[in-house]
XYZ file of C-alpha atoms in Angstrom:
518
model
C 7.177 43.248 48.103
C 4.823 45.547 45.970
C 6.385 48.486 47.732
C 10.052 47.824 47.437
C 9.314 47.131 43.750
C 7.715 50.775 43.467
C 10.377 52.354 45.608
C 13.263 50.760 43.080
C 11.386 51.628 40.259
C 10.661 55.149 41.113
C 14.087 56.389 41.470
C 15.087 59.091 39.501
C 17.913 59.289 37.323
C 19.695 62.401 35.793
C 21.934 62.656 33.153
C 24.972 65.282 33.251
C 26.473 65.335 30.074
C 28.281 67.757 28.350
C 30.921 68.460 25.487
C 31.627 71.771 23.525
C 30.147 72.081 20.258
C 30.633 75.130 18.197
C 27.864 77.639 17.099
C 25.945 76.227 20.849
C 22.950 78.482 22.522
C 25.332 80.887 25.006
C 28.110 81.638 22.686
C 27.286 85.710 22.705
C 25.882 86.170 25.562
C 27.233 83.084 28.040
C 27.210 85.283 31.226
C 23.048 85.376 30.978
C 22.625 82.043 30.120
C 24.862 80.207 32.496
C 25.515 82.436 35.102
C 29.071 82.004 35.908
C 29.494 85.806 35.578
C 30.606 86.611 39.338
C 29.272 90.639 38.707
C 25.821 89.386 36.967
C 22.620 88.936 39.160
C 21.583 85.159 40.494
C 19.096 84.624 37.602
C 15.683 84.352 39.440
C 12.938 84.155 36.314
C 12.086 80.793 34.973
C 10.753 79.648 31.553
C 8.975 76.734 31.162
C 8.085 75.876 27.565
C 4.682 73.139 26.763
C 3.326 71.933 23.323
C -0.094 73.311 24.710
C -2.086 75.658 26.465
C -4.067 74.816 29.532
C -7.739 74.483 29.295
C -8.610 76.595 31.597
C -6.909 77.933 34.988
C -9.569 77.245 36.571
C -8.915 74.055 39.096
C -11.037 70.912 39.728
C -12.462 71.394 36.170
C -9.965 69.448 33.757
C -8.371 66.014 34.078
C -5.507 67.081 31.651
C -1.616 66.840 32.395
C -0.774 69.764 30.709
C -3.136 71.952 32.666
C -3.046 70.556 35.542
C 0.952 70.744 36.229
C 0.735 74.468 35.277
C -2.206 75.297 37.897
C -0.704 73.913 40.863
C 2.153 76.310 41.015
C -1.359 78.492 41.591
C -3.314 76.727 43.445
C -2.104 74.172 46.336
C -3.793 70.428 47.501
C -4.930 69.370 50.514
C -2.905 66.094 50.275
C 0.039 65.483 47.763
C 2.450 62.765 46.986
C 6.228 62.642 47.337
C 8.379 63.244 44.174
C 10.374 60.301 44.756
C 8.436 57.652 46.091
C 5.190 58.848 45.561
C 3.991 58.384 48.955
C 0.977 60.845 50.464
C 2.361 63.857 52.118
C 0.482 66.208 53.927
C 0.459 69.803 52.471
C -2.922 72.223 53.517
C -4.244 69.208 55.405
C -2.276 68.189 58.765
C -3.476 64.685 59.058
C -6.094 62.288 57.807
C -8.446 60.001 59.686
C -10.215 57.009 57.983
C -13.334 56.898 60.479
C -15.341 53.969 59.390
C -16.487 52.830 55.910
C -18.586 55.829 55.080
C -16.698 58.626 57.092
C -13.017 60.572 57.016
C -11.969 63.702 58.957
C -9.504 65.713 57.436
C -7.223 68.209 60.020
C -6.077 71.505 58.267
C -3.498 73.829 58.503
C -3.870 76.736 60.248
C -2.681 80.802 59.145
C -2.773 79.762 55.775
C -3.224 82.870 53.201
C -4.745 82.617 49.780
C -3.216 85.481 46.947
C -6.294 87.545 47.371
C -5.763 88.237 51.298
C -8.418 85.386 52.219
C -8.625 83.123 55.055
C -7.878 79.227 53.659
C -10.074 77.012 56.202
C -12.429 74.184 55.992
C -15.567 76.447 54.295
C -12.751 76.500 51.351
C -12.113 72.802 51.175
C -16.095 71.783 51.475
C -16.257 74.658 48.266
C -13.825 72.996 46.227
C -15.236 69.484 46.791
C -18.910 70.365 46.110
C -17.407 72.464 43.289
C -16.299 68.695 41.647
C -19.724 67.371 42.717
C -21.928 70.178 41.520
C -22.978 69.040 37.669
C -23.349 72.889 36.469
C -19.598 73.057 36.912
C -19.143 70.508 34.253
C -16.064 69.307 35.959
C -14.358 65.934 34.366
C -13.459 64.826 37.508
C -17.127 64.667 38.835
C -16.959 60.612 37.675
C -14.719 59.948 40.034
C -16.502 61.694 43.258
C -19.670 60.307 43.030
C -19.869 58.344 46.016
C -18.902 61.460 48.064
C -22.552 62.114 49.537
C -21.731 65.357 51.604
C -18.747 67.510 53.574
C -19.043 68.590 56.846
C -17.787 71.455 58.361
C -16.713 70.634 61.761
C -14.583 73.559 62.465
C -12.359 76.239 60.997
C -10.099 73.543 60.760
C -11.580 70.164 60.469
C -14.013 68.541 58.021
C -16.076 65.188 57.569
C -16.188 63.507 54.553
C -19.548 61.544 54.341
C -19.289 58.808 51.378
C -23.107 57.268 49.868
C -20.829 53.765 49.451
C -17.669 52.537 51.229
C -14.608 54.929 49.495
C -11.283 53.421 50.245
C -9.582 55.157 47.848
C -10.732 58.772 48.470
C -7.088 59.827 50.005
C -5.498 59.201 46.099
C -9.060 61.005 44.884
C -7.796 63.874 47.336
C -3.876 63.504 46.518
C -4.587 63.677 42.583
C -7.316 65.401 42.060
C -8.489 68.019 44.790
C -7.206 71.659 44.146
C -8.644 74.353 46.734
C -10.025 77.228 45.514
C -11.186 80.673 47.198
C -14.662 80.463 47.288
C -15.230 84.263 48.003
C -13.514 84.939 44.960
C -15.082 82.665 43.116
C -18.522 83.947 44.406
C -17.579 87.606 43.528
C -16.358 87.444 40.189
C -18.027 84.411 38.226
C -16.250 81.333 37.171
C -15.758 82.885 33.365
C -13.297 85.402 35.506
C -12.056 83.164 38.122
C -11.213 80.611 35.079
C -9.002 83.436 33.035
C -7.435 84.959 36.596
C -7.223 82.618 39.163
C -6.558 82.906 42.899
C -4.832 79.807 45.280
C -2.925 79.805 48.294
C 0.212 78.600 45.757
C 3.707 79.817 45.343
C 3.001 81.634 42.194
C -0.006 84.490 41.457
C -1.599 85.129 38.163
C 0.245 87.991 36.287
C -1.235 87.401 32.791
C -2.195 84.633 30.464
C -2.270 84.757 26.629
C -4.100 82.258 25.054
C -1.964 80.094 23.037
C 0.951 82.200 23.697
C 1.950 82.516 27.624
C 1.059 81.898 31.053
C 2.996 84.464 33.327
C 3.105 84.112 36.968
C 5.320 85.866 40.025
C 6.549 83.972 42.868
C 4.030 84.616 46.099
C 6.098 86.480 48.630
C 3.929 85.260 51.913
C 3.354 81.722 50.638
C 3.266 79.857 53.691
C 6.093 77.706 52.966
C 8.421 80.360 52.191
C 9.475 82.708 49.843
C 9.903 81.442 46.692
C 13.517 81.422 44.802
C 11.974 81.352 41.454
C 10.646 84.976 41.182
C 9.235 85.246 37.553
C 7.412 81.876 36.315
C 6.246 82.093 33.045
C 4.885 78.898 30.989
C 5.267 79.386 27.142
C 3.194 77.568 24.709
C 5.308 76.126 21.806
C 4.031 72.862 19.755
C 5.910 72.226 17.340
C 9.287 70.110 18.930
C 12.174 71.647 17.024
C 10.543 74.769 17.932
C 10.833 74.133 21.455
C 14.295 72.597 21.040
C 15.420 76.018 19.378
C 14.022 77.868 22.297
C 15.860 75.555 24.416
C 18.908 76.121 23.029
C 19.227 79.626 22.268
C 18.524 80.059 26.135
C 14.843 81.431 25.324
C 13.587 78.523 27.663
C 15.103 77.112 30.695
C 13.073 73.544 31.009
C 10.724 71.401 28.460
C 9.315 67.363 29.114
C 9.079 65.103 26.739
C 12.653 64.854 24.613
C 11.633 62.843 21.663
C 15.170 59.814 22.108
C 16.698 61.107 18.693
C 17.319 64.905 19.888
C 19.126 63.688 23.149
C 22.320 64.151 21.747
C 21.724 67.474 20.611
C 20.665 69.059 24.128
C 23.525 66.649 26.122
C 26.345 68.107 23.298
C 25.226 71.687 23.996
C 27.280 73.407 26.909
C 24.640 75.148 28.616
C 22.619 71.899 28.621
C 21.422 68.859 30.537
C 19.247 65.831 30.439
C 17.280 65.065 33.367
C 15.402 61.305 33.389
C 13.487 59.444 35.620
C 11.217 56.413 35.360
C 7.680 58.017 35.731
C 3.842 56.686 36.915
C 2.520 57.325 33.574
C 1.640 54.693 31.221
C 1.408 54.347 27.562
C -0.910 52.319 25.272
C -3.019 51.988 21.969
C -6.659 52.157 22.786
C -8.506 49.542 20.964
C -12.190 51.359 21.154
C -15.283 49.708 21.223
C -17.208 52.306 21.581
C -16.836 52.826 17.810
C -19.198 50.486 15.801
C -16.215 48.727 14.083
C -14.722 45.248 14.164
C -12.814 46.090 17.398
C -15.689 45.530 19.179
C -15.241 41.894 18.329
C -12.830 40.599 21.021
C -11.457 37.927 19.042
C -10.270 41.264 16.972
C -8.754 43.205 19.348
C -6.921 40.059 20.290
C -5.485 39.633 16.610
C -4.158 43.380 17.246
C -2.303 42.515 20.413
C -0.646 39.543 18.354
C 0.350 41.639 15.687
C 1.597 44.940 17.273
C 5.588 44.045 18.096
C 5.964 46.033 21.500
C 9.406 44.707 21.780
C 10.646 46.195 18.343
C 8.812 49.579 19.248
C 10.335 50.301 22.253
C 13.905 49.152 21.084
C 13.775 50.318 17.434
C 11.794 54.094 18.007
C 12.124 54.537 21.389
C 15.987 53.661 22.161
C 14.941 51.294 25.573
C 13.597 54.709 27.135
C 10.808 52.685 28.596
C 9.628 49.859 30.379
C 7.580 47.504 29.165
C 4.250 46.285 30.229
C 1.939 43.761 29.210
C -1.087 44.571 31.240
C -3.335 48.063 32.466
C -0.516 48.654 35.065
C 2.621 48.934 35.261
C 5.249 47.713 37.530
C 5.944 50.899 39.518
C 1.548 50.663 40.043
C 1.205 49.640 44.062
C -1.448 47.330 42.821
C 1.003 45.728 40.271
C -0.155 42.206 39.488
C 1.856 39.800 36.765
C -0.424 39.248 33.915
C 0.532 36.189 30.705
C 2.116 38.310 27.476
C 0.469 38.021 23.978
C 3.863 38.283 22.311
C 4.192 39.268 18.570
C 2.554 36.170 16.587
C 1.682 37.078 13.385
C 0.295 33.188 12.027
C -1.960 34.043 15.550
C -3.689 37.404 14.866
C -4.326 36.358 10.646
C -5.902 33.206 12.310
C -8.086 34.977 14.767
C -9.225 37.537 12.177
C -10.316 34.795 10.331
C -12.332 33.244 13.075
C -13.615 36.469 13.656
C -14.751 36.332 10.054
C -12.255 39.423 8.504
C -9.342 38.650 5.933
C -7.010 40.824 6.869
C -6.459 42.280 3.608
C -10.029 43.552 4.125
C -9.723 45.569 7.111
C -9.193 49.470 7.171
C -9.060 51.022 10.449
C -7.902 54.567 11.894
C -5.396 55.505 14.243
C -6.196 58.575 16.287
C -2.558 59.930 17.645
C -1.343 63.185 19.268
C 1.841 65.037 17.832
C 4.711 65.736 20.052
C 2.325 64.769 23.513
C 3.991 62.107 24.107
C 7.462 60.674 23.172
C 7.894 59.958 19.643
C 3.973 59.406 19.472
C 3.462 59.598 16.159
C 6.502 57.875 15.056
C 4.745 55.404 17.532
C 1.381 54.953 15.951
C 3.249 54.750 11.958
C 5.022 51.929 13.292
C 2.446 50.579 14.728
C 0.276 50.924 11.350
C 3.322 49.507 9.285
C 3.483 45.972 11.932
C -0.376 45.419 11.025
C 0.440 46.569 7.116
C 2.675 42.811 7.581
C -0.632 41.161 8.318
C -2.839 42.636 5.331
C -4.322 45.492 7.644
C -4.723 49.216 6.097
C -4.306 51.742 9.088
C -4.859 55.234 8.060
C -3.205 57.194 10.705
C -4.638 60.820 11.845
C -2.796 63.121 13.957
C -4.521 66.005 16.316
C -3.495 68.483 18.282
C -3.128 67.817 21.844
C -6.531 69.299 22.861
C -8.401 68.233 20.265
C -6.996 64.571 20.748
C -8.387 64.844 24.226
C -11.692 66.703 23.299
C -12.554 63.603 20.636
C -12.036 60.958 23.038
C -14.542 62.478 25.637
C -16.866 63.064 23.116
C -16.670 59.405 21.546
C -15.586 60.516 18.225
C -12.616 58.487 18.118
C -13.095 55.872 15.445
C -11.062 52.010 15.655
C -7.934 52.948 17.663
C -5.914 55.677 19.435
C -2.589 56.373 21.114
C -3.027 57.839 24.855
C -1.637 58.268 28.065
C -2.470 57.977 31.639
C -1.089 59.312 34.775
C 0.263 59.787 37.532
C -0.712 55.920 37.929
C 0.247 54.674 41.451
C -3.257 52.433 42.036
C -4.968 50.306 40.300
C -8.424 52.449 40.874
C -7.689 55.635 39.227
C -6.355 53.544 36.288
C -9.042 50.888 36.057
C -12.132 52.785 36.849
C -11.124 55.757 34.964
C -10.612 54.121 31.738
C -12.621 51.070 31.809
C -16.099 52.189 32.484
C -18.491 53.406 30.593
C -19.029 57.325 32.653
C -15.115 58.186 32.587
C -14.295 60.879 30.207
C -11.054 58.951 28.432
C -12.474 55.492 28.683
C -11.535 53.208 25.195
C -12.849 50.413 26.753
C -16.733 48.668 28.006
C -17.557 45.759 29.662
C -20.756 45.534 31.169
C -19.486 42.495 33.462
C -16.565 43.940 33.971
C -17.757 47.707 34.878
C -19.883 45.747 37.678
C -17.035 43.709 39.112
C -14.862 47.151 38.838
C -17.184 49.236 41.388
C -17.294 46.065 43.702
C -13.539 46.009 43.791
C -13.447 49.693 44.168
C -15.460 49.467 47.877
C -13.223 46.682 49.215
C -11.720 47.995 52.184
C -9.652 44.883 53.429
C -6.466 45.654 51.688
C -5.908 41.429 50.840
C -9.015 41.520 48.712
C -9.156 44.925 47.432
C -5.195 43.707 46.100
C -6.118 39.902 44.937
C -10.020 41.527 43.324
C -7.733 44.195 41.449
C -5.415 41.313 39.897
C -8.566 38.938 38.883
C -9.383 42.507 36.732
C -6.242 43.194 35.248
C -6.104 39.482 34.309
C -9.491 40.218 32.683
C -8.804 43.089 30.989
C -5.940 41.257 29.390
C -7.534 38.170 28.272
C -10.616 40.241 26.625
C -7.898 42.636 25.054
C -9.305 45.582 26.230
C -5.920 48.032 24.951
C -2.927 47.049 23.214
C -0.280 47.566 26.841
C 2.941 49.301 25.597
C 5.335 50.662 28.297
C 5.423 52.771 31.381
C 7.232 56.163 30.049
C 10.544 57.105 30.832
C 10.120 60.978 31.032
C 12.872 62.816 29.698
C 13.571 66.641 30.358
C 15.644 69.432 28.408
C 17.296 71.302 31.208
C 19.676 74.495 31.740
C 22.869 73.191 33.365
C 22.703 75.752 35.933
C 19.043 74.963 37.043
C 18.597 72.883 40.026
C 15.536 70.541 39.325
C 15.057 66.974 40.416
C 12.055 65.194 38.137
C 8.790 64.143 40.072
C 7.907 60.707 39.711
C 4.479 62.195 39.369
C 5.645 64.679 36.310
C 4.926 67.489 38.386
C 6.561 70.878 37.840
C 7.307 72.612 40.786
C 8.669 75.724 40.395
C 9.064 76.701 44.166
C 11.143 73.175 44.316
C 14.023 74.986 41.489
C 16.487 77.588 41.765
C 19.835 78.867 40.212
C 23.106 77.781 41.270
């Protein structure tokens, strides 16, 4: 049942509209924009424009979207997941093998060739692991590997995973997170240099990367899938929206994510233009922190905020519907999806509960921590979010960061009452719960001692019954002890040249070697 949900849910959905509009990108020069010109070259460069830089190029380092969907045109997994259904796929790995509780062999591809000439083989895959395990690497995905007590090397083309406690859930640890890296290179030049230039055995090399400018790339001519049709790859760093939109449509970009619902009409009315849609994994919601010594650490608080935030109104009225709504950690398209009882909008509810928590609402001044232009309409988000609480006597002073920074004050704990945030690819209910519920994980909003405990039992269950039915006692938890304010599993929207041939991921991946011209 869970799966037929996920596969109707995860269907994508693009949008081909088009009318001619006067003054539109292409009007000067339409042959090199849309490439109808029959004596013009097939267009093979691509330009790829993000509201920030990556972190670093480095992989297994940092649990970021933006970085990470730039890298892995450079560097390739050892498991992935379909673009439409998100099921596993193999891609450097052959096959998987779930030994016993503490114990997986992984089969790997042979002939494989990373950019630098090197051999990929399992010495490469038992680097990149350790390389997440080894604390001097500083790598944010470290919380999440713990349990993996050592890798084996059991030939050129086989290794043994040894866990410390049962793992059921490595394969999604391995499918999301695991990037292989070249350890000779690594070795030879210093992770400072590997980090600016990086080697993988990806479709794309490193050309050159400008911070806060550019990330170029050229298309891998030996990659072991094939050549490439996407020749020049080139990720440009723009955050300001309409900025990106005017790149968009005066043909200096090709593709963007992230169409903010009141500039769809603009790129759909444009000739040379498309809209591409499809109901992604990621989830949205307003962290209520209690981490912060503030009266959100009060439960009886945070559940006064779910009353009073109208989820209903915020997806219709600043969204447009592009969403679905949820009203617990996961969402429906989540394989671990459970049902979980609404708060609904109740204002008479939340002034009463403030007042049992011992706060008049008129009293209360708390901050909202949002991004600007991350996520759709995010910061049109959190002011309407701050003007539903205004109706209930609450002052919200609302603070907007830059992508990176947003990210870098959440791992640090310096977020204050509340903040707006993301998470995905979310297709089970482990690297959603575990990663931002407990009290380790880098973007957690949320503690529970009692909670925390029950969350790494759950997370060893390897009867799939229990593991299911102890994941939906959680997320009933989590909802009854108001641990976020749920809004909506995103509907990811994309700015698109008509001519390009791209399908969006369910995962929000961008594949470069999966594009081409018509």
């Amino acid at each position: 049942m869970k799966k037929n949900m996920f596969m109707l849910l995860a269907f994508s959905l693009v949008l081909l509209l088009s009318a001619c509009t006067s003054g539109t990108a292409g009007d000067s020069s339409e042959s090199s924009v849309d490439g109808n010109d029959p004596t013009s070259p097939k267009k093979d460069s691509l330009v790829v424009a993000y509201e920030a830089d990556a972190a670093t190029l480095m992989a297994n380092i940092d649990v970021n979207y933006v970085t990470d969907a730039q890298i892995r045109n450079i560097y390739d997994p050892l498991i992935d997941r379909d673009g439409k259904t998100g099921d596993f796929v193999p891609v450097l790995a052959e096959s998987w093998e779930n030994v016993d509780e503490h114990t997986w062999k992984i089969q790997l591809k042979e002939g494989i060739k990373f950019h630098n000439g090197a051999d990929f083989n399992a010495e490469a895959a038992k680097y990149s692991i350790d390389f997440i395990l080894d604390e001097a690497n500083q790598s944010f995905y470290r919380s999440r590997w713990v349990d993996v007590k050592e890798v084996k090397v059991i030939s050129p083309t086989e290794i043994e995973i040894i866990t410390s406690k049962p793992f059921p859930s490595l394969i999604q640890r391995i499918a999301e997170d695991l990037l292989v890296i070249e350890p000779g290179y690594v070795e030879e030049v210093g992770l400072d240099e590997a980090a600016k230039k990086p080697v993988g055995t990806g479709a794309y090399k490193f050309v050159e990367w400008s911070r806060d400018n550019y990330l170029k790339l050229e298309a891998f001519d030996e990659y072991w899938k094939g050549k490439p049709a996407i020749k020049s790859l080139e990720f440009r760093y723009i955050p300001e929206f309409s900025a990106r939109l005017s790149a968009f449509l005066s043909g200096e970009v090709d593709l963007f994510k992230n169409i903010p619902v009141d500039s769809v009409d603009s790129i759909t009315n444009d000739d040379h233009s498309k809209v591409a849609e499809v109901a992604s994994a990621r989830i949205n919601y307003l962290a209520l922190n209690n981490f912060y010594e503030g009266p959100l650490q009060d439960e009886k608080v945070r559940q006064a905020i779910n009353y009073a935030v109208d989820v209903d109104e915020l997806l219709n009225g600043v969204l447009n519907g592009h969403g679905t709504k949820m009203t617990g950690p996961l969402s429906q398209i989540n394989n671990d999806y459970t049902e979980t009882a609404e708060y609904g909008y109740d204002v008479e509810k939340a002034k009463a509960l403030l007042k049992e928590a011992g706060h008049e609402p008129e009293s209360l001044t708390l901050t909202l921590d949002t991004p600007n232009g991350r996520y759709p309409m995010d910061t049109q988000i959190a002011q309407a979010i701050a003007s539903q609480l205004q109706r209930i006597g609450i002052t919200v002073n609302v603070q907007t960061n830059e992508w990176g920074n947003h990210l870098e004050k959440i791992r640090n704990r310096e977020m204050k009452d509340m903040f707006i945030l993301g998470w995905g690819p979310a297709f089970d209910a482990q690297s959603t719960v575990e990663n931002l519920f407990t009290k380790v994980a880098p973007y957690s909003g949320f503690y529970d001692e009692e909670l925390e405990k029950e969350i790494y039992r759950v997370n060893q269950l390897f009867d799939e019954q229990e593991r299911f039915d102890g994941f939906s006692d959680l997320q009933h938890k989590l909802v009854e002890k108001a641990a976020w304010v749920p809004l909506w599993q995103q509907s990811d929207l994309y700015a698109v040249r008509k001519d390009l041939k791209f399908t969006p991921r369910v995962d929000e991946k961008i594949q470069a070697y999966e594009m081409s011209w018509e």
